[in-house]
Short mmCIF file of C-alpha atoms in Angstrom, two decimals:
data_model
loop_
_atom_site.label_atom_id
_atom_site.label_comp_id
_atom_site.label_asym_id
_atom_site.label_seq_id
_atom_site.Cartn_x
_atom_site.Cartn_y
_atom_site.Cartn_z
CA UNK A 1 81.24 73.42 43.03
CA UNK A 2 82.40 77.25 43.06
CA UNK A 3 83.26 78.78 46.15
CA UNK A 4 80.43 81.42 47.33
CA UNK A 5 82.31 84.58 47.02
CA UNK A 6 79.69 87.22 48.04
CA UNK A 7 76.49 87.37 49.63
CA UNK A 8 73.86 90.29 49.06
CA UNK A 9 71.60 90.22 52.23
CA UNK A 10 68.30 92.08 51.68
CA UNK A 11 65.76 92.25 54.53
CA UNK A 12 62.68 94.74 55.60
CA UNK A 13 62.59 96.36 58.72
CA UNK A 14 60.85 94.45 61.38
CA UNK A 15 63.65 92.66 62.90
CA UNK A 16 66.71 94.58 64.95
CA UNK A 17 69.74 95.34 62.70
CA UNK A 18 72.37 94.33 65.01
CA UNK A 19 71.00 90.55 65.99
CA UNK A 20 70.18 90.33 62.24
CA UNK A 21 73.91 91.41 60.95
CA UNK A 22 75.15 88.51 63.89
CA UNK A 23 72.69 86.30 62.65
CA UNK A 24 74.01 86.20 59.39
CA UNK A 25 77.76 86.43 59.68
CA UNK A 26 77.19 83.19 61.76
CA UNK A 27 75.67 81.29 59.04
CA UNK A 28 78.14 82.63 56.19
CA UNK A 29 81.00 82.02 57.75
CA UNK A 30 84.01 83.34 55.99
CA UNK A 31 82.06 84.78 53.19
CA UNK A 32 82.08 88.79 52.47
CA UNK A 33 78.54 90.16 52.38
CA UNK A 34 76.95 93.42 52.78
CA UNK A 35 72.97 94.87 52.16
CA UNK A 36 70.69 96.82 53.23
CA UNK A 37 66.74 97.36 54.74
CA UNK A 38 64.40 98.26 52.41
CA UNK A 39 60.48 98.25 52.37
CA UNK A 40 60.17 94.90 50.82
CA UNK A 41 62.35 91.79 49.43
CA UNK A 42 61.79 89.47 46.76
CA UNK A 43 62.61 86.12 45.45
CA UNK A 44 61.56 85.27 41.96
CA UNK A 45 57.89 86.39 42.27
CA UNK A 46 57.54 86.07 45.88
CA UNK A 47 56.76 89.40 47.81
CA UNK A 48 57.44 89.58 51.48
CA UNK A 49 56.77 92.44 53.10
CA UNK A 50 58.15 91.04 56.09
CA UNK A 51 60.91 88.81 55.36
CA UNK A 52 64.88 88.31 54.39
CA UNK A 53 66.60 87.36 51.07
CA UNK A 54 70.16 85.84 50.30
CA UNK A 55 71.90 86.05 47.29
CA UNK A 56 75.22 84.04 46.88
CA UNK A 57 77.68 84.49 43.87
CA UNK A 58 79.48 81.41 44.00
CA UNK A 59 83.18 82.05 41.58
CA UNK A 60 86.43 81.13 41.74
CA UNK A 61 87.62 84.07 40.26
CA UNK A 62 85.03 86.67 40.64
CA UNK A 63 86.53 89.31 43.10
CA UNK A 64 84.27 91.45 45.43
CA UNK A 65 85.15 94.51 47.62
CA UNK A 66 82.92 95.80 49.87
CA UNK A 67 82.81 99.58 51.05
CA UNK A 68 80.50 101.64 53.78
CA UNK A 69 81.17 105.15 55.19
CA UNK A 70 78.98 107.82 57.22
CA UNK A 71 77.23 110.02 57.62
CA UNK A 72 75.61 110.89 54.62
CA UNK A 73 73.27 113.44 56.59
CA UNK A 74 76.26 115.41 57.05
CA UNK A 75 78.21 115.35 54.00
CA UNK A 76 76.89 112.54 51.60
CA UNK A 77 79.28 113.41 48.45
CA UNK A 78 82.20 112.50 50.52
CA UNK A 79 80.22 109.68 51.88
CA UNK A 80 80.46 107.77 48.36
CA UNK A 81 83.54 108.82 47.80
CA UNK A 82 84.93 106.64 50.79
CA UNK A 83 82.56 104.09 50.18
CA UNK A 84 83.52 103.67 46.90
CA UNK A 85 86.67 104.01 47.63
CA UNK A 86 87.24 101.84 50.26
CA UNK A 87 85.43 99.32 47.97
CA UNK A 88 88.14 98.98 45.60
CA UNK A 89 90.73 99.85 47.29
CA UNK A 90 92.48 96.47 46.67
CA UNK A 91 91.30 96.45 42.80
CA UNK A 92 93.54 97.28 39.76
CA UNK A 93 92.57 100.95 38.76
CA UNK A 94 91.37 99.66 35.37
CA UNK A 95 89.23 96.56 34.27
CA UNK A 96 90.88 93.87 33.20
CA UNK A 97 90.85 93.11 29.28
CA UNK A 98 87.81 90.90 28.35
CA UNK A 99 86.54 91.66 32.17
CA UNK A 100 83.69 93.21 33.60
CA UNK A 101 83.17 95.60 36.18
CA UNK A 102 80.14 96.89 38.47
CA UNK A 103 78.86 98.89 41.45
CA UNK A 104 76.35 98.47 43.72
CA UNK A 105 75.43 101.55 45.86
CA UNK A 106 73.29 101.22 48.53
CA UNK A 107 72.46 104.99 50.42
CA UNK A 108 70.22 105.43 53.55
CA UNK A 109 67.45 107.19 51.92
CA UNK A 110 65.79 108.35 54.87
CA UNK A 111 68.31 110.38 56.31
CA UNK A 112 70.34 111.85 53.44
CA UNK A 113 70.83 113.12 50.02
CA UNK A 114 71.32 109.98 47.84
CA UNK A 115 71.83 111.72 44.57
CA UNK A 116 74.79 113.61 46.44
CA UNK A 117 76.36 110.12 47.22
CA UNK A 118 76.06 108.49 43.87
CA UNK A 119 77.52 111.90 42.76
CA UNK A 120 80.60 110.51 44.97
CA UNK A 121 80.94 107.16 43.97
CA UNK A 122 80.74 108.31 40.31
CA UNK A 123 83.65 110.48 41.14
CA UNK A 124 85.95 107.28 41.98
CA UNK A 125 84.01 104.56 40.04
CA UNK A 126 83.90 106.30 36.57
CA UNK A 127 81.18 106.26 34.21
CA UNK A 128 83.20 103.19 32.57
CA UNK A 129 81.49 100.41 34.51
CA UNK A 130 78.05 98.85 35.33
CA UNK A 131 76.39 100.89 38.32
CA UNK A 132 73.22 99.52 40.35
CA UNK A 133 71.51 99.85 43.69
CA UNK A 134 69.12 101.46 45.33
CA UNK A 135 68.02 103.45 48.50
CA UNK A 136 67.58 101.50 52.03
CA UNK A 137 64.47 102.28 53.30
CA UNK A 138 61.89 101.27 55.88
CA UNK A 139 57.86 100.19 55.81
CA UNK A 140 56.87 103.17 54.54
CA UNK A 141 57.73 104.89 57.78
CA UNK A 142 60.53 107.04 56.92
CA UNK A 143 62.05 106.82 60.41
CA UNK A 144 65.03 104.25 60.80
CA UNK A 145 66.74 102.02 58.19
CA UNK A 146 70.02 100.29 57.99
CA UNK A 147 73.05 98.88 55.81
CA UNK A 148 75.26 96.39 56.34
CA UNK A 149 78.63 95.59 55.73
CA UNK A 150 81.32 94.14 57.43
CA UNK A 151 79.07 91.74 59.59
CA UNK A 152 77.70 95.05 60.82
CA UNK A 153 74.73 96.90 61.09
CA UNK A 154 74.96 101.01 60.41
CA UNK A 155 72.76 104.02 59.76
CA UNK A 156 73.26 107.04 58.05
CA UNK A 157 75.57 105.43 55.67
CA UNK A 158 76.57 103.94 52.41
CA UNK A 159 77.40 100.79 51.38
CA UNK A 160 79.33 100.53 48.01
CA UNK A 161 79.55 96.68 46.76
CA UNK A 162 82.67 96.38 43.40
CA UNK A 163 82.73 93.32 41.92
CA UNK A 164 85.06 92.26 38.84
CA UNK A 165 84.24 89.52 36.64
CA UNK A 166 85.54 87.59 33.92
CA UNK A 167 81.55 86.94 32.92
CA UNK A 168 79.93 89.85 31.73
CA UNK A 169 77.64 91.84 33.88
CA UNK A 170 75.05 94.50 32.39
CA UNK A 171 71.98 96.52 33.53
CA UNK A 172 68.50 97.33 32.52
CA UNK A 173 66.78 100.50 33.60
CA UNK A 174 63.65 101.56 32.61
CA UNK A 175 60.58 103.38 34.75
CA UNK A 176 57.85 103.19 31.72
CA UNK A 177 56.57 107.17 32.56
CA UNK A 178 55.28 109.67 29.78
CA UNK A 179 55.41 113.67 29.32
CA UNK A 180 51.96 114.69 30.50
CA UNK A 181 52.83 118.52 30.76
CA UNK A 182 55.10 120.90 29.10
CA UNK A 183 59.26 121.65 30.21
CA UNK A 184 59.39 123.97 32.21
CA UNK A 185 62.14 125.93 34.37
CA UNK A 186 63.44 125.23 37.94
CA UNK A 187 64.01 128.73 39.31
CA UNK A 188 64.36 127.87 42.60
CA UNK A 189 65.38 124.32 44.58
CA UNK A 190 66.67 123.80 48.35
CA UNK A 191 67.80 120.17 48.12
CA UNK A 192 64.74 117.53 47.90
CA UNK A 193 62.26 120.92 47.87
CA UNK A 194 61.26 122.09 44.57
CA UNK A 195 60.50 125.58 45.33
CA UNK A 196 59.60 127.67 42.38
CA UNK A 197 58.74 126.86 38.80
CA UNK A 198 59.46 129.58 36.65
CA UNK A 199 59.30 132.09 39.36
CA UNK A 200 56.12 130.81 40.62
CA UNK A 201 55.46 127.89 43.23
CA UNK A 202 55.95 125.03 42.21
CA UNK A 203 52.44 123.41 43.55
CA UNK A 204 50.71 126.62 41.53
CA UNK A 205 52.50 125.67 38.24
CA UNK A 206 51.53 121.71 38.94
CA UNK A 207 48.05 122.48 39.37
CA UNK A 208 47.95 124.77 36.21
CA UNK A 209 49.56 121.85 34.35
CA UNK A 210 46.92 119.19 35.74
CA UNK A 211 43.92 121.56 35.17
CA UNK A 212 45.21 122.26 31.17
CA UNK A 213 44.79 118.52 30.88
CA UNK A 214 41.51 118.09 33.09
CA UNK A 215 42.25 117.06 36.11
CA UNK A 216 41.67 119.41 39.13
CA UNK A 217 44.43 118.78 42.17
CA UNK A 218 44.15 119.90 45.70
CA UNK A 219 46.84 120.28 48.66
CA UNK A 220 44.61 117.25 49.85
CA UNK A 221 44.42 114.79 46.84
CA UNK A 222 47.86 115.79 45.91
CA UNK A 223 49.54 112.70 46.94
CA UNK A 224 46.76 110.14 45.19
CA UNK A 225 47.68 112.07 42.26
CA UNK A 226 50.97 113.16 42.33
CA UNK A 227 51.80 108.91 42.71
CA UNK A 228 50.76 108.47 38.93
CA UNK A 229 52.14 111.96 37.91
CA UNK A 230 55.72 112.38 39.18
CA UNK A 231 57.84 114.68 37.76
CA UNK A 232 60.53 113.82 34.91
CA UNK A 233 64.21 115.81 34.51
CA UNK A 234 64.27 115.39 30.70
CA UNK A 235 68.04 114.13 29.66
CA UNK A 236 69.89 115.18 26.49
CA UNK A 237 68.54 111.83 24.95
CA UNK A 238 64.77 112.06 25.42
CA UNK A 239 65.00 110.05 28.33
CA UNK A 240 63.34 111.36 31.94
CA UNK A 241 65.15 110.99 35.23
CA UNK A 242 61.65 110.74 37.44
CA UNK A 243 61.39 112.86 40.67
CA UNK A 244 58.69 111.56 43.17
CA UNK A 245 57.02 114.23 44.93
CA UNK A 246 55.58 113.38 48.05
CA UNK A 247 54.04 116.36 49.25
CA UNK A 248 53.49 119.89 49.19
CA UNK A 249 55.53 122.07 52.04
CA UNK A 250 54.83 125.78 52.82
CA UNK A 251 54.70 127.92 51.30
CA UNK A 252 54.17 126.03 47.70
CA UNK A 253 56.52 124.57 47.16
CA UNK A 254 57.12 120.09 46.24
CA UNK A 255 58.89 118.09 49.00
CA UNK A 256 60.84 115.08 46.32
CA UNK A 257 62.70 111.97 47.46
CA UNK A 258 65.75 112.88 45.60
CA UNK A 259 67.08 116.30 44.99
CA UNK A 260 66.18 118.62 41.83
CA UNK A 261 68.80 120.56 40.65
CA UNK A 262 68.38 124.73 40.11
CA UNK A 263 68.09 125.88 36.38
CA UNK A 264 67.05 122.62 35.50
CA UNK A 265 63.89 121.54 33.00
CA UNK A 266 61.11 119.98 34.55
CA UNK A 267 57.86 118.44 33.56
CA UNK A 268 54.53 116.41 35.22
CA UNK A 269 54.89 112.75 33.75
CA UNK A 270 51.90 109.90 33.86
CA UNK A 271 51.89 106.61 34.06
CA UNK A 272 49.59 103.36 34.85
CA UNK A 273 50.27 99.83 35.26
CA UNK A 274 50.45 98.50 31.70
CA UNK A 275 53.10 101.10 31.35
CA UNK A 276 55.23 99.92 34.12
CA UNK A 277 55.31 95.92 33.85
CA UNK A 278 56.25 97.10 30.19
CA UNK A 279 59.51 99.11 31.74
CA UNK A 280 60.41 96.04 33.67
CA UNK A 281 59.59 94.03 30.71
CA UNK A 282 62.57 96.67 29.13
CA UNK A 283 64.98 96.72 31.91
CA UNK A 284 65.07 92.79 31.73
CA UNK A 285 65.31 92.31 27.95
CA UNK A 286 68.31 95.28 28.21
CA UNK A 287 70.41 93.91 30.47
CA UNK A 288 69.68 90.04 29.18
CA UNK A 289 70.47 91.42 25.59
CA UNK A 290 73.78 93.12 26.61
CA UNK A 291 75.30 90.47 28.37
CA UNK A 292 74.73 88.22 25.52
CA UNK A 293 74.98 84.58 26.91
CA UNK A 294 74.33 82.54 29.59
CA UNK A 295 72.94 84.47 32.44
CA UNK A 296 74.27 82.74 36.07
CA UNK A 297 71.61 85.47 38.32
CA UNK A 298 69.97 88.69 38.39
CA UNK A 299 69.51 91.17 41.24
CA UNK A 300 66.45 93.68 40.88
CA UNK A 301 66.24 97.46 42.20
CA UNK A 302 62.48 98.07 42.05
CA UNK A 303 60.97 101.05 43.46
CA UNK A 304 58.51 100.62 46.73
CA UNK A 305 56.07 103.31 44.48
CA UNK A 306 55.95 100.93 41.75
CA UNK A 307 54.65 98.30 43.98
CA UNK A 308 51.84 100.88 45.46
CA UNK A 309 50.76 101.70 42.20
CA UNK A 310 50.89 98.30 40.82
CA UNK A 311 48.92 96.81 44.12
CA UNK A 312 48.45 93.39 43.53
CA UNK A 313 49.26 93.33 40.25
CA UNK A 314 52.72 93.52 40.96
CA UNK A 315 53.32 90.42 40.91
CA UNK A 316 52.88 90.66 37.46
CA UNK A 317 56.20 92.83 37.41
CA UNK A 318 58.32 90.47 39.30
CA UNK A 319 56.88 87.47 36.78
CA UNK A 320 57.82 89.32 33.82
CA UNK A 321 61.73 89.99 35.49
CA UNK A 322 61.92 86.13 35.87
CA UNK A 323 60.32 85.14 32.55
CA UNK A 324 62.95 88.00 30.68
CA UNK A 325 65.90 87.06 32.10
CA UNK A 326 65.18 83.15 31.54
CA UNK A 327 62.73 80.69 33.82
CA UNK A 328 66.20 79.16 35.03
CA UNK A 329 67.76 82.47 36.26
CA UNK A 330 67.75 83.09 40.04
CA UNK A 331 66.56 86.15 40.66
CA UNK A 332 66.06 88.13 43.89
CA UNK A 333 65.21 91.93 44.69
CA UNK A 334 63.68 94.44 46.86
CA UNK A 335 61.48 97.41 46.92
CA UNK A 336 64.26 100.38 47.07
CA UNK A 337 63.41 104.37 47.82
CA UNK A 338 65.09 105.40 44.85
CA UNK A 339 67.56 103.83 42.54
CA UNK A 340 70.74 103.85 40.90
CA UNK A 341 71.97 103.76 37.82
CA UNK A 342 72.63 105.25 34.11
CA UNK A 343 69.72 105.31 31.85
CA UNK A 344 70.78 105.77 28.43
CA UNK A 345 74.28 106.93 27.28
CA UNK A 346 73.88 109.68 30.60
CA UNK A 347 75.70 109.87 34.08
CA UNK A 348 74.79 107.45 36.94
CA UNK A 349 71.95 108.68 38.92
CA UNK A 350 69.73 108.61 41.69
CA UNK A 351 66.27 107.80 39.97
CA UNK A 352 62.53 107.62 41.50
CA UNK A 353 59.77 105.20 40.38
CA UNK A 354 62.44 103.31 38.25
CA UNK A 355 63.04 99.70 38.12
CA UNK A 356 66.86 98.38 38.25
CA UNK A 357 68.31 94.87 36.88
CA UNK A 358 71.86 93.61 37.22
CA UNK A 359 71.84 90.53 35.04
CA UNK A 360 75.71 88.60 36.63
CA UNK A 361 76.83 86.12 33.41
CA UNK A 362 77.60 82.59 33.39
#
């Protein structure tokens, strides 16, 4: 049997960070691992919303290197950048022929700007190579989380997770939301605030765009609706990078996890649940399909908003991850706030409402 080279640790946030991160370094002893909190963790189609998953990658020659660095409050570009750095710091600077590469970025995505440190870890990872992750998060509280790395616990931090492999390793990313309203023009945007939509507040414009279509949105109601009507960053390729607004901030303007850049296009997106077991439906067949062969795991990014709008039915979701990828593939996840990776032939990004699979070959 293969030496366990890696673990990926995923838990939710009831339990304290430090006794958990002894906890486990006691009972992998000798074997690298690093994760994160998040608001729920997964294995197969079991949902705990209180709970802990493990993940072992068991390879003679796979080689891991695990990065974290802080704080990202402060200055989270440079946060990925010695993450990511520090991750493959004892890797070749190129893949090696017939080789695959990926990245795993996890961000606290309570505390900082997590589109700022993928930004980072883009800078020293390339575009070249299979990126993944997702934003540690708590129960919905958006007070405390933590990463881990090290046999640590942290805060305020970023944990970057390289791993080389002879077997090839490919992604799936798909969120399954349409245009519901026209592009329009970011005029004015202070980090996660969306300010002004073509020199108007942005709430103004969004209610404009939901009454041309029928619906009628209040300060109020806006977060029932806004969860099925996020907002979309249109990419050169048709595809939508998804924004999810959370609420509306004086005076008008859209408080986002994630960050909307100024002089950007925006527009309202919908979606429902047939559309979104469909995108994980996608995101499985993708990254089965590009790794063409045997398939040894899988590990799943799935937003926490996808799970609120799917309800119960999201079971459904993590069923159709497992039946994609193969009934015989282990696969294990959690419920991120936000995610990472490139959707398309674009950039690496922090995404919203988007579900994330890292199919590992055989």
């Amino acid at each position: 049997m293969a030496r366990p080279a890696f673990a990926l640790v995923l838990s939710t946030d009831q339990y304290d960070a430090d006794a958990l991160a002894a906890a486990v370094t006691s009972e992998l002893p000798g074997i690298p691992w690093a994760g994160c909190c998040t608001a729920g963790v997964f294995a197969g189609s079991r949902l705990l919303r209180q709970g802990l998953v493990v993940g072992l990658v068991a390879s003679e020659t796979v080689r891991v290197g695990v990065g974290v660095a802080q704080p990202v409050s402060q200055d989270g570009r440079r946060a990925g950048v010695l993450a990511a750095s520090r991750a493959l710091e004892a890797f070749p600077s190129s893949v090696a022929p017939g080789w695959s590469r990926a990245l795993i970025v996890l961000p606290d995505a309570v505390t900082g700007n997590a589109a700022d440190v993928v930004r980072g870890a883009v800078e020293v990872g390339g575009t070249g190579v299979v990126w993944a992750g997702g934003g540690a998060g708590d129960n919905l509280r958006f007070v405390r989380t933590a990463q881990f790395a090290g046999g640590s616990a942290y805060s305020d931090s970023v944990v970057v997770v390289a791993i080389d492999s002879p077997a090839r390793m490919a992604t799936g990313i798909r969120h399954g939301f349409r245009p519901y309203g026209p592009p329009t023009m970011v005029t004015r945007a202070e980090g996660t605030v969306l300010a002004e939509l073509e020199y108007e507040g942005a709430f103004s414009v969004y209610q404009r765009t939901a009454r041309a279509r029928g619906d009628q949105v209040n300060i109020d109601g806006f977060a029932t609706f806004a969860m099925t009507h996020p907002l979309g960053i249109p990419q050169a390729d048709g595809e939508h990078v998804i924004r999810d607004p959370l609420r509306v901030v004086s005076p008008g303007g859209l408080y986002c996890v994630g960050e909307v850049p100024d002089g950007c296009l925006i527009r309202v997106m919908e979606g429902d649940p047939i559309g979104l077991v469909g995108a994980a439906r996608e995101a499985a067949t993708t990254a089965r399909d590009a790794v063409a062969g045997p398939i040894a795991g899988a590990f799943v990014f799935d937003c926490i908003s996808r799970c609120m709008m799917l309800g119960e039915t999201v079971r459904d979701e993590l069923t159709t991850f497992e039946s994609e990828l193969g009934d015989s593939v282990p696969v294990m996840g959690c419920l991120t706030f936000g995610e990472v990776g490139t959707l398309g032939r674009g950039v690496p990004q922090f995404h919203n409402k988007t579900a994330v699979v890292l199919a590992l070959g055989a």
